[in-house]
Amino acid sequence: MSGTTQDATGATNAAPKRQRRGDTRQRIQDVALELFAEQGYEKTSLREIAERLDVTKAALYYHFKTKEDILIGLFQDLQRPIDELIEWAGTQPRTLDTKREILRRYSVALADVAPLFRFMQENQAAVRELSVGETFKDRMIRLIDTIKEPDAALTDQVRCTSALFTMHAGMFVLRDVEGDPEEKRKAVLEVAIDLVTQAHAGTQSSGS
Amino acid sequence: MSGTTQDATGATNAAPKRQRRGDTRQRIQDVALELFAEQGYEKTSLREIAERLDVTKAALYYHFKTKEDILIGLFQDLQRPIDELIEWAGTQPRTLDTKREILRRYSVALADVAPLFRFMQENQAAVRELSVGETFKDRMIRLIDTIKEPDAALTDQVRCTSALFTMHAGMFVLRDVEGDPEEKRKAVLEVAIDLVTQAHAGTQSSGS
Amino acid sequence: MSGTTQDATGATNAAPKRQRRGDTRQRIQDVALELFAEQGYEKTSLREIAERLDVTKAALYYHFKTKEDILIGLFQDLQRPIDELIEWAGTQPRTLDTKREILRRYSVALADVAPLFRFMQENQAAVRELSVGETFKDRMIRLIDTIKEPDAALTDQVRCTSALFTMHAGMFVLRDVEGDPEEKRKAVLEVAIDLVTQAHAGTQSSGS
Amino acid sequence: MSGTTQDATGATNAAPKRQRRGDTRQRIQDVALELFAEQGYEKTSLREIAERLDVTKAALYYHFKTKEDILIGLFQDLQRPIDELIEWAGTQPRTLDTKREILRRYSVALADVAPLFRFMQENQAAVRELSVGETFKDRMIRLIDTIKEPDAALTDQVRCTSALFTMHAGMFVLRDVEGDPEEKRKAVLEVAIDLVTQAHAGTQSSGS
DNA sequence: AATGAATGAGCCTTCATTCAT
DNA sequence: CATGAATGAAGGCTCATTCAT
């Protein structure tokens, strides 16, 4: 009824949610990821998250409708780079060079979202039934599809899959191997590229 | 809760209700694995396990001191074949042929304990802090050590690690790829052997 | 179990169900004391307390972090008068008159917190390991110290201890003796004062 | 305290139970007392008792029909000395000397059954409702009756009660006071005798 | 934008007890 | 004399969620 002044949010926002003083949502996600990654999704309670943020549990419910929603929010934020990569890959010619570039970009992207990725890896069971679970697997499959030829030999398909998983595994398993992280990343990337290169070669010769 | 399955004892049940006494412990583990794998460790309650076995929760506690203990029991079953493999590897000369045989055996062992393995893979977060968690990673490392040369190039070390993870990943990811399981297993094994072969070759030439 | 008392809100209940909000914590303590005293700490379940208050168990946990915490809260209420007495005693000269006054005040204080005291007396075993157990004994010792001379003869020390315990015991044992409570309290007090007086006299003469 | 009764089974006992290999019942009681005293009746589980005896819980049920029964057994064994004292008191003239002797004997008896006594004192709440609870309080009252004159002044009645409680309290509270136990026992006894003597004197003069 | 209070469901665990063997 | 296996009941506690304020 008094109308207009209520929505001070109004005027300028061409892009929504421009507010400086509304970082709570973000802080919730940050803390949540931290705890989810550390203890697992199921084992992390909203109480813990709230406590670490020094707000009440009820406050969380102002920003997220459910616990799962926090996870979904998290998920979407950090899934974007992968989506962009897949999209980009779609615009490129299906050459070996492109595939190599996909792996390179993926390697970088992976390093950026490492904590979330680790979390996803370690909580597959908990996340599977979540409305978001399918999406994750789908994304993986689509990504694999960008580097593997559908009519390739089974072994070459395995190679492409393996290339991706090598990169995933690399992050966790190599953690307690000697050496500088960047160097390790490169080594992992090299092996992955190798695998894809072999797969590609196989496809070419069998194809021609 | 109490009387639910009483009537199921009736006509159609192909599996007998009153199996030979003394197998309860085993049956608990079987059902537990089934449910843990399906829903995750945290999300599976003892009530569910008990109900499916048509015993009371308290009965579970006669056989296992805690929920975690059920998991540990499961875990040890999984560990045995791997331990045996590691032990066997220790007795063999460190040749390429040996390494290939290790992978072959591992592939078979893995197929045997697949559900358990899948569970472990998907519940790392839940299993990590389990008094037994360390052991699992340790075992992996020791297994990798049987196929990788300590002074090899970083990429070759990655290859060996990748060989193992390829086999792990193969079981889950390739599940929704066309083709007969045994054929897929062989393809995966082939790629793994390839990786180790390359790693071995690299080591040889750099060593000489 | 859930909705049982919903309808009890109805006509006949003389005590109002919806007391002024905010007193819940106090009400929990009141009911808890009542039940603890009646049945013992261990034998009283949170369910009982909750049921009698017509709230859920979980509500108790909003106000107290644990069952033991309810006891501790209770305890602190009991402690306050005694602490104040000890503190006051510290400010007074160590004369016989002071000691007599301590007993007088203690007698009154005791009558005020009688139920709680009775509970403590009767649940020593249950309370002993509880963080609150030590504190209780300490308090007794410090109180005794205010009336007994450290260098007194052993018998006189016993007399002082006995004076205090006479007052404790008096409350419970004399309950089924004939006579008006106030009169009994006075008789008990008189004996206690007598004991301390004797102890004091002994100390004086032996000291001079 | 542990093995005390082992040898007492020996020669002199006219009562049956002649078997050497049937001390299990006794051992159960010993261990039970030990644990009850240490942790309280409620907090001690049959599992603990069984474990410490290295038998199964079910074995306990061969010897005692219920957990409470163990307590009752314990109770009866150790209540005997008090009953005997009361009985003996009944045969004596009601003189001051007799009263003093009662106290002396009680003091000794108390020292013998100290652990049980302590347990009873500290577990009144748990023991109260036990079919045997009344008996304990009754016994106390009857014992007090042997040293107090029914028509005495209230203060003198308190003195007699106090005399008994002094002895009870003495055992527990004086435990962390300096000095040899036997000396302390005597000091406590002396004060108790003093109290009864005063009470007796009061009665005499008011009576004449 | 957030809190205080409470709920309902469920969880893991423990206990005293029973009974066929 | 004692065990192995199991039960029914209950216990303390935690969790995601709600809602009036």
mmCIF file of N, CA, C and O in Angstrom, chain C residues 43-122:
data_model
loop_
_atom_site.group_PDB
_atom_site.id
_atom_site.type_symbol
_atom_site.label_atom_id
_atom_site.label_comp_id
_atom_site.label_asym_id
_atom_site.label_seq_id
_atom_site.Cartn_x
_atom_site.Cartn_y
_atom_site.Cartn_z
ATOM 1 N N LYS C 43 17.480 -42.553 37.299
ATOM 2 C CA LYS C 43 16.211 -43.185 36.980
ATOM 3 C C LYS C 43 15.215 -42.219 36.349
ATOM 4 O O LYS C 43 14.161 -42.627 35.872
ATOM 5 N N THR C 44 15.543 -40.956 36.375
ATOM 6 C CA THR C 44 14.660 -39.976 35.762
ATOM 7 C C THR C 44 15.078 -39.748 34.315
ATOM 8 O O THR C 44 16.213 -39.383 34.050
ATOM 9 N N SER C 45 14.158 -39.961 33.416
ATOM 10 C CA SER C 45 14.506 -39.788 32.002
ATOM 11 C C SER C 45 14.041 -38.419 31.503
ATOM 12 O O SER C 45 13.100 -37.828 32.027
ATOM 13 N N LEU C 46 14.710 -37.959 30.482
ATOM 14 C CA LEU C 46 14.308 -36.688 29.899
ATOM 15 C C LEU C 46 12.900 -36.765 29.340
ATOM 16 O O LEU C 46 12.181 -35.774 29.310
ATOM 17 N N ARG C 47 12.531 -37.924 28.896
ATOM 18 C CA ARG C 47 11.163 -38.094 28.425
ATOM 19 C C ARG C 47 10.161 -37.731 29.507
ATOM 20 O O ARG C 47 9.208 -36.995 29.275
ATOM 21 N N GLU C 48 10.413 -38.232 30.709
ATOM 22 C CA GLU C 48 9.509 -37.933 31.815
ATOM 23 C C GLU C 48 9.419 -36.438 32.077
ATOM 24 O O GLU C 48 8.333 -35.882 32.259
ATOM 25 N N ILE C 49 10.565 -35.813 32.116
ATOM 26 C CA ILE C 49 10.578 -34.378 32.374
ATOM 27 C C ILE C 49 9.794 -33.653 31.289
ATOM 28 O O ILE C 49 8.952 -32.803 31.571
ATOM 29 N N ALA C 50 10.085 -34.022 30.049
ATOM 30 C CA ALA C 50 9.426 -33.353 28.937
ATOM 31 C C ALA C 50 7.921 -33.581 28.991
ATOM 32 O O ALA C 50 7.125 -32.652 28.820
ATOM 33 N N GLU C 51 7.546 -34.816 29.249
ATOM 34 C CA GLU C 51 6.132 -35.138 29.274
ATOM 35 C C GLU C 51 5.403 -34.326 30.337
ATOM 36 O O GLU C 51 4.348 -33.763 30.090
ATOM 37 N N ARG C 52 6.018 -34.245 31.486
ATOM 38 C CA ARG C 52 5.350 -33.522 32.564
ATOM 39 C C ARG C 52 5.225 -32.032 32.226
ATOM 40 O O ARG C 52 4.352 -31.337 32.737
ATOM 41 N N LEU C 53 6.104 -31.548 31.383
ATOM 42 C CA LEU C 53 6.061 -30.137 31.004
ATOM 43 C C LEU C 53 5.232 -29.938 29.740
ATOM 44 O O LEU C 53 5.013 -28.807 29.307
ATOM 45 N N ASP C 54 4.844 -31.050 29.156
ATOM 46 C CA ASP C 54 4.104 -30.978 27.900
ATOM 47 C C ASP C 54 4.908 -30.290 26.795
ATOM 48 O O ASP C 54 4.399 -29.439 26.065
ATOM 49 N N VAL C 55 6.165 -30.615 26.738
ATOM 50 C CA VAL C 55 6.980 -30.209 25.592
ATOM 51 C C VAL C 55 7.699 -31.455 25.083
ATOM 52 O O VAL C 55 7.570 -32.521 25.682
ATOM 53 N N THR C 56 8.439 -31.307 24.002
ATOM 54 C CA THR C 56 9.174 -32.463 23.502
ATOM 55 C C THR C 56 10.552 -32.520 24.155
ATOM 56 O O THR C 56 11.070 -31.517 24.655
ATOM 57 N N LYS C 57 11.137 -33.692 24.089
ATOM 58 C CA LYS C 57 12.494 -33.849 24.605
ATOM 59 C C LYS C 57 13.419 -32.835 23.958
ATOM 60 O O LYS C 57 14.271 -32.233 24.617
ATOM 61 N N ALA C 58 13.229 -32.666 22.656
ATOM 62 C CA ALA C 58 14.126 -31.758 21.933
ATOM 63 C C ALA C 58 14.084 -30.357 22.524
ATOM 64 O O ALA C 58 15.087 -29.640 22.510
ATOM 65 N N ALA C 59 12.943 -29.986 23.033
ATOM 66 C CA ALA C 59 12.832 -28.648 23.628
ATOM 67 C C ALA C 59 13.786 -28.510 24.809
ATOM 68 O O ALA C 59 14.400 -27.463 25.011
ATOM 69 N N LEU C 60 13.911 -29.576 25.571
ATOM 70 C CA LEU C 60 14.842 -29.536 26.701
ATOM 71 C C LEU C 60 16.245 -29.220 26.200
ATOM 72 O O LEU C 60 16.990 -28.478 26.829
ATOM 73 N N TYR C 61 16.548 -29.791 25.057
ATOM 74 C CA TYR C 61 17.897 -29.618 24.528
ATOM 75 C C TYR C 61 18.114 -28.223 23.952
ATOM 76 O O TYR C 61 19.238 -27.846 23.660
ATOM 77 N N TYR C 62 17.034 -27.519 23.767
ATOM 78 C CA TYR C 62 17.229 -26.126 23.382
ATOM 79 C C TYR C 62 17.732 -25.335 24.583
ATOM 80 O O TYR C 62 18.545 -24.431 24.455
ATOM 81 N N HIS C 63 17.292 -25.722 25.729
ATOM 82 C CA HIS C 63 17.639 -24.944 26.932
ATOM 83 C C HIS C 63 18.851 -25.477 27.677
ATOM 84 O O HIS C 63 19.548 -24.715 28.342
ATOM 85 N N PHE C 64 19.070 -26.760 27.569
ATOM 86 C CA PHE C 64 20.226 -27.352 28.246
ATOM 87 C C PHE C 64 20.950 -28.274 27.281
ATOM 88 O O PHE C 64 20.310 -29.067 26.593
ATOM 89 N N LYS C 65 22.238 -28.177 27.288
ATOM 90 C CA LYS C 65 22.987 -28.930 26.290
ATOM 91 C C LYS C 65 22.978 -30.432 26.569
ATOM 92 O O LYS C 65 23.120 -31.240 25.662
ATOM 93 N N THR C 66 22.838 -30.777 27.815
ATOM 94 C CA THR C 66 22.805 -32.195 28.178
ATOM 95 C C THR C 66 22.016 -32.403 29.464
ATOM 96 O O THR C 66 21.711 -31.447 30.172
ATOM 97 N N LYS C 67 21.728 -33.644 29.729
ATOM 98 C CA LYS C 67 21.007 -33.948 30.960
ATOM 99 C C LYS C 67 21.812 -33.454 32.160
ATOM 100 O O LYS C 67 21.272 -32.870 33.096
ATOM 101 N N GLU C 68 23.075 -33.703 32.110
ATOM 102 C CA GLU C 68 23.947 -33.281 33.204
ATOM 103 C C GLU C 68 23.873 -31.774 33.399
ATOM 104 O O GLU C 68 23.953 -31.282 34.520
ATOM 105 N N ASP C 69 23.716 -31.068 32.310
ATOM 106 C CA ASP C 69 23.643 -29.620 32.402
ATOM 107 C C ASP C 69 22.444 -29.147 33.210
ATOM 108 O O ASP C 69 22.500 -28.114 33.865
ATOM 109 N N ILE C 70 21.376 -29.880 33.123
ATOM 110 C CA ILE C 70 20.211 -29.516 33.928
ATOM 111 C C ILE C 70 20.592 -29.614 35.392
ATOM 112 O O ILE C 70 20.306 -28.726 36.196
ATOM 113 N N LEU C 71 21.280 -30.680 35.711
ATOM 114 C CA LEU C 71 21.712 -30.886 37.090
ATOM 115 C C LEU C 71 22.654 -29.770 37.529
ATOM 116 O O LEU C 71 22.540 -29.234 38.639
ATOM 117 N N ILE C 72 23.552 -29.407 36.658
ATOM 118 C CA ILE C 72 24.508 -28.366 37.006
ATOM 119 C C ILE C 72 23.790 -27.042 37.269
ATOM 120 O O ILE C 72 24.089 -26.340 38.234
ATOM 121 N N GLY C 73 22.821 -26.757 36.408
ATOM 122 C CA GLY C 73 22.046 -25.539 36.627
ATOM 123 C C GLY C 73 21.412 -25.553 38.006
ATOM 124 O O GLY C 73 21.529 -24.599 38.779
ATOM 125 N N LEU C 74 20.774 -26.660 38.295
ATOM 126 C CA LEU C 74 20.145 -26.856 39.594
ATOM 127 C C LEU C 74 21.157 -26.612 40.696
ATOM 128 O O LEU C 74 20.905 -25.915 41.689
ATOM 129 N N PHE C 75 22.279 -27.216 40.494
ATOM 130 C CA PHE C 75 23.333 -27.194 41.482
ATOM 131 C C PHE C 75 23.783 -25.784 41.806
ATOM 132 O O PHE C 75 24.005 -25.430 42.958
ATOM 133 N N GLN C 76 23.911 -25.010 40.774
ATOM 134 C CA GLN C 76 24.396 -23.658 41.008
ATOM 135 C C GLN C 76 23.422 -22.858 41.868
ATOM 136 O O GLN C 76 23.833 -22.053 42.709
ATOM 137 N N ASP C 77 22.169 -23.130 41.682
ATOM 138 C CA ASP C 77 21.185 -22.479 42.542
ATOM 139 C C ASP C 77 21.411 -22.850 43.999
ATOM 140 O O ASP C 77 21.257 -22.021 44.897
ATOM 141 N N LEU C 78 21.744 -24.101 44.202
ATOM 142 C CA LEU C 78 21.967 -24.592 45.553
ATOM 143 C C LEU C 78 23.225 -24.002 46.145
ATOM 144 O O LEU C 78 23.308 -23.700 47.343
ATOM 145 N N GLN C 79 24.189 -23.840 45.297
ATOM 146 C CA GLN C 79 25.499 -23.436 45.750
ATOM 147 C C GLN C 79 25.518 -21.999 46.247
ATOM 148 O O GLN C 79 26.235 -21.672 47.179
ATOM 149 N N ARG C 80 24.769 -21.175 45.577
ATOM 150 C CA ARG C 80 24.846 -19.742 45.831
ATOM 151 C C ARG C 80 24.709 -19.398 47.309
ATOM 152 O O ARG C 80 25.610 -18.769 47.868
ATOM 153 N N PRO C 81 23.625 -19.836 47.951
ATOM 154 C CA PRO C 81 23.506 -19.459 49.364
ATOM 155 C C PRO C 81 24.686 -19.942 50.193
ATOM 156 O O PRO C 81 25.146 -19.223 51.092
ATOM 157 N N ILE C 82 25.162 -21.124 49.876
ATOM 158 C CA ILE C 82 26.276 -21.651 50.663
ATOM 159 C C ILE C 82 27.538 -20.848 50.396
ATOM 160 O O ILE C 82 28.283 -20.502 51.320
ATOM 161 N N ASP C 83 27.747 -20.536 49.146
ATOM 162 C CA ASP C 83 28.917 -19.718 48.821
ATOM 163 C C ASP C 83 28.865 -18.382 49.535
ATOM 164 O O ASP C 83 29.867 -17.908 50.070
ATOM 165 N N GLU C 84 27.700 -17.796 49.528
ATOM 166 C CA GLU C 84 27.560 -16.505 50.200
ATOM 167 C C GLU C 84 27.864 -16.630 51.686
ATOM 168 O O GLU C 84 28.495 -15.751 52.272
ATOM 169 N N LEU C 85 27.405 -17.734 52.240
ATOM 170 C CA LEU C 85 27.669 -17.942 53.658
ATOM 171 C C LEU C 85 29.164 -18.070 53.909
ATOM 172 O O LEU C 85 29.714 -17.458 54.837
ATOM 173 N N ILE C 86 29.819 -18.856 53.068
ATOM 174 C CA ILE C 86 31.263 -19.046 53.248
ATOM 175 C C ILE C 86 31.988 -17.705 53.112
ATOM 176 O O ILE C 86 32.871 -17.373 53.898
ATOM 177 N N GLU C 87 31.553 -16.952 52.119
ATOM 178 C CA GLU C 87 32.185 -15.657 51.894
ATOM 179 C C GLU C 87 31.991 -14.744 53.110
ATOM 180 O O GLU C 87 32.935 -14.115 53.594
ATOM 181 N N TRP C 88 30.778 -14.712 53.563
ATOM 182 C CA TRP C 88 30.481 -13.882 54.732
ATOM 183 C C TRP C 88 31.352 -14.304 55.918
ATOM 184 O O TRP C 88 31.930 -13.472 56.607
ATOM 185 N N ALA C 89 31.433 -15.615 56.089
ATOM 186 C CA ALA C 89 32.227 -16.128 57.209
ATOM 187 C C ALA C 89 33.669 -15.630 57.121
ATOM 188 O O ALA C 89 34.300 -15.333 58.145
ATOM 189 N N GLY C 90 34.140 -15.538 55.906
ATOM 190 C CA GLY C 90 35.523 -15.088 55.717
ATOM 191 C C GLY C 90 35.761 -13.681 56.221
ATOM 192 O O GLY C 90 36.874 -13.317 56.618
ATOM 193 N N THR C 91 34.705 -12.873 56.215
ATOM 194 C CA THR C 91 34.863 -11.468 56.630
ATOM 195 C C THR C 91 34.725 -11.272 58.132
ATOM 196 O O THR C 91 34.901 -10.162 58.622
ATOM 197 N N GLN C 92 34.356 -12.324 58.811
ATOM 198 C CA GLN C 92 34.080 -12.179 60.245
ATOM 199 C C GLN C 92 35.272 -12.625 61.094
ATOM 200 O O GLN C 92 36.058 -13.465 60.650
ATOM 201 N N PRO C 93 35.369 -12.098 62.269
ATOM 202 C CA PRO C 93 36.385 -12.604 63.197
ATOM 203 C C PRO C 93 36.064 -14.044 63.594
ATOM 204 O O PRO C 93 34.896 -14.436 63.604
ATOM 205 N N ARG C 94 37.082 -14.802 63.897
ATOM 206 C CA ARG C 94 36.909 -16.240 64.138
ATOM 207 C C ARG C 94 36.502 -16.523 65.581
ATOM 208 O O ARG C 94 37.125 -17.344 66.263
ATOM 209 N N THR C 95 35.449 -15.876 66.010
ATOM 210 C CA THR C 95 35.019 -16.076 67.395
ATOM 211 C C THR C 95 33.959 -17.150 67.497
ATOM 212 O O THR C 95 33.402 -17.572 66.484
ATOM 213 N N LEU C 96 33.692 -17.544 68.718
ATOM 214 C CA LEU C 96 32.648 -18.534 68.935
ATOM 215 C C LEU C 96 31.304 -18.005 68.456
ATOM 216 O O LEU C 96 30.519 -18.730 67.829
ATOM 217 N N ASP C 97 31.083 -16.734 68.734
ATOM 218 C CA ASP C 97 29.822 -16.133 68.289
ATOM 219 C C ASP C 97 29.666 -16.211 66.776
ATOM 220 O O ASP C 97 28.582 -16.502 66.273
ATOM 221 N N THR C 98 30.742 -15.942 66.091
ATOM 222 C CA THR C 98 30.680 -16.036 64.635
ATOM 223 C C THR C 98 30.290 -17.445 64.208
ATOM 224 O O THR C 98 29.419 -17.657 63.367
ATOM 225 N N LYS C 99 30.945 -18.410 64.810
ATOM 226 C CA LYS C 99 30.662 -19.799 64.443
ATOM 227 C C LYS C 99 29.196 -20.147 64.683
ATOM 228 O O LYS C 99 28.551 -20.822 63.871
ATOM 229 N N ARG C 100 28.712 -19.669 65.812
ATOM 230 C CA ARG C 100 27.302 -19.936 66.092
ATOM 231 C C ARG C 100 26.422 -19.306 65.023
ATOM 232 O O ARG C 100 25.443 -19.902 64.560
ATOM 233 N N GLU C 101 26.779 -18.123 64.638
ATOM 234 C CA GLU C 101 25.977 -17.425 63.626
ATOM 235 C C GLU C 101 26.043 -18.167 62.282
ATOM 236 O O GLU C 101 25.056 -18.256 61.562
ATOM 237 N N ILE C 102 27.226 -18.693 62.000
ATOM 238 C CA ILE C 102 27.347 -19.480 60.765
ATOM 239 C C ILE C 102 26.350 -20.636 60.775
ATOM 240 O O ILE C 102 25.620 -20.867 59.810
ATOM 241 N N LEU C 103 26.319 -21.323 61.881
ATOM 242 C CA LEU C 103 25.396 -22.453 61.973
ATOM 243 C C LEU C 103 23.956 -21.994 61.840
ATOM 244 O O LEU C 103 23.162 -22.625 61.120
ATOM 245 N N ARG C 104 23.650 -20.907 62.508
ATOM 246 C CA ARG C 104 22.275 -20.389 62.419
ATOM 247 C C ARG C 104 21.905 -20.099 60.972
ATOM 248 O O ARG C 104 20.859 -20.499 60.477
ATOM 249 N N ARG C 105 22.795 -19.407 60.320
ATOM 250 C CA ARG C 105 22.513 -19.050 58.928
ATOM 251 C C ARG C 105 22.456 -20.307 58.030
ATOM 252 O O ARG C 105 21.636 -20.408 57.126
ATOM 253 N N TYR C 106 23.332 -21.223 58.343
ATOM 254 C CA TYR C 106 23.353 -22.443 57.540
ATOM 255 C C TYR C 106 22.038 -23.198 57.701
ATOM 256 O O TYR C 106 21.473 -23.719 56.743
ATOM 257 N N SER C 107 21.589 -23.223 58.929
ATOM 258 C CA SER C 107 20.338 -23.914 59.202
ATOM 259 C C SER C 107 19.206 -23.341 58.368
ATOM 260 O O SER C 107 18.408 -24.072 57.787
ATOM 261 N N VAL C 108 19.157 -22.030 58.298
ATOM 262 C CA VAL C 108 18.109 -21.384 57.513
ATOM 263 C C VAL C 108 18.297 -21.671 56.019
ATOM 264 O O VAL C 108 17.361 -22.059 55.316
ATOM 265 N N ALA C 109 19.532 -21.486 55.569
ATOM 266 C CA ALA C 109 19.811 -21.723 54.159
ATOM 267 C C ALA C 109 19.409 -23.143 53.767
ATOM 268 O O ALA C 109 18.793 -23.376 52.725
ATOM 269 N N LEU C 110 19.740 -24.068 54.615
ATOM 270 C CA LEU C 110 19.457 -25.472 54.358
ATOM 271 C C LEU C 110 17.968 -25.717 54.229
ATOM 272 O O LEU C 110 17.515 -26.468 53.352
ATOM 273 N N ALA C 111 17.229 -25.086 55.094
ATOM 274 C CA ALA C 111 15.784 -25.258 55.035
ATOM 275 C C ALA C 111 15.247 -24.758 53.702
ATOM 276 O O ALA C 111 14.318 -25.331 53.136
ATOM 277 N N ASP C 112 15.871 -23.699 53.187
ATOM 278 C CA ASP C 112 15.421 -23.152 51.900
ATOM 279 C C ASP C 112 15.640 -24.112 50.745
ATOM 280 O O ASP C 112 14.788 -24.269 49.884
ATOM 281 N N VAL C 113 16.808 -24.719 50.721
ATOM 282 C CA VAL C 113 17.141 -25.562 49.583
ATOM 283 C C VAL C 113 16.979 -27.039 49.894
ATOM 284 O O VAL C 113 17.578 -27.896 49.237
ATOM 285 N N ALA C 114 16.163 -27.320 50.867
ATOM 286 C CA ALA C 114 16.040 -28.689 51.360
ATOM 287 C C ALA C 114 15.877 -29.736 50.263
ATOM 288 O O ALA C 114 16.608 -30.738 50.263
ATOM 289 N N PRO C 115 14.965 -29.559 49.326
ATOM 290 C CA PRO C 115 14.763 -30.640 48.349
ATOM 291 C C PRO C 115 16.035 -30.934 47.558
ATOM 292 O O PRO C 115 16.403 -32.086 47.363
ATOM 293 N N LEU C 116 16.670 -29.857 47.137
ATOM 294 C CA LEU C 116 17.898 -30.003 46.396
ATOM 295 C C LEU C 116 18.944 -30.720 47.239
ATOM 296 O O LEU C 116 19.659 -31.608 46.771
ATOM 297 N N PHE C 117 18.988 -30.341 48.495
ATOM 298 C CA PHE C 117 19.988 -30.939 49.358
ATOM 299 C C PHE C 117 19.725 -32.419 49.548
ATOM 300 O O PHE C 117 20.622 -33.248 49.462
ATOM 301 N N ARG C 118 18.503 -32.687 49.762
ATOM 302 C CA ARG C 118 18.139 -34.085 49.923
ATOM 303 C C ARG C 118 18.576 -34.869 48.692
ATOM 304 O O ARG C 118 19.152 -35.955 48.785
ATOM 305 N N PHE C 119 18.304 -34.288 47.551
ATOM 306 C CA PHE C 119 18.678 -34.954 46.315
ATOM 307 C C PHE C 119 20.184 -35.217 46.258
ATOM 308 O O PHE C 119 20.619 -36.319 45.934
ATOM 309 N N MET C 120 20.954 -34.209 46.588
ATOM 310 C CA MET C 120 22.412 -34.357 46.550
ATOM 311 C C MET C 120 22.873 -35.475 47.486
ATOM 312 O O MET C 120 23.725 -36.278 47.139
ATOM 313 N N GLN C 121 22.305 -35.454 48.646
ATOM 314 C CA GLN C 121 22.637 -36.454 49.656
ATOM 315 C C GLN C 121 22.346 -37.866 49.137
ATOM 316 O O GLN C 121 23.140 -38.781 49.313
ATOM 317 N N GLU C 122 21.225 -37.996 48.497
ATOM 318 C CA GLU C 122 20.761 -39.329 48.125
ATOM 319 C C GLU C 122 21.299 -39.811 46.787
ATOM 320 O O GLU C 122 21.046 -40.933 46.377
#
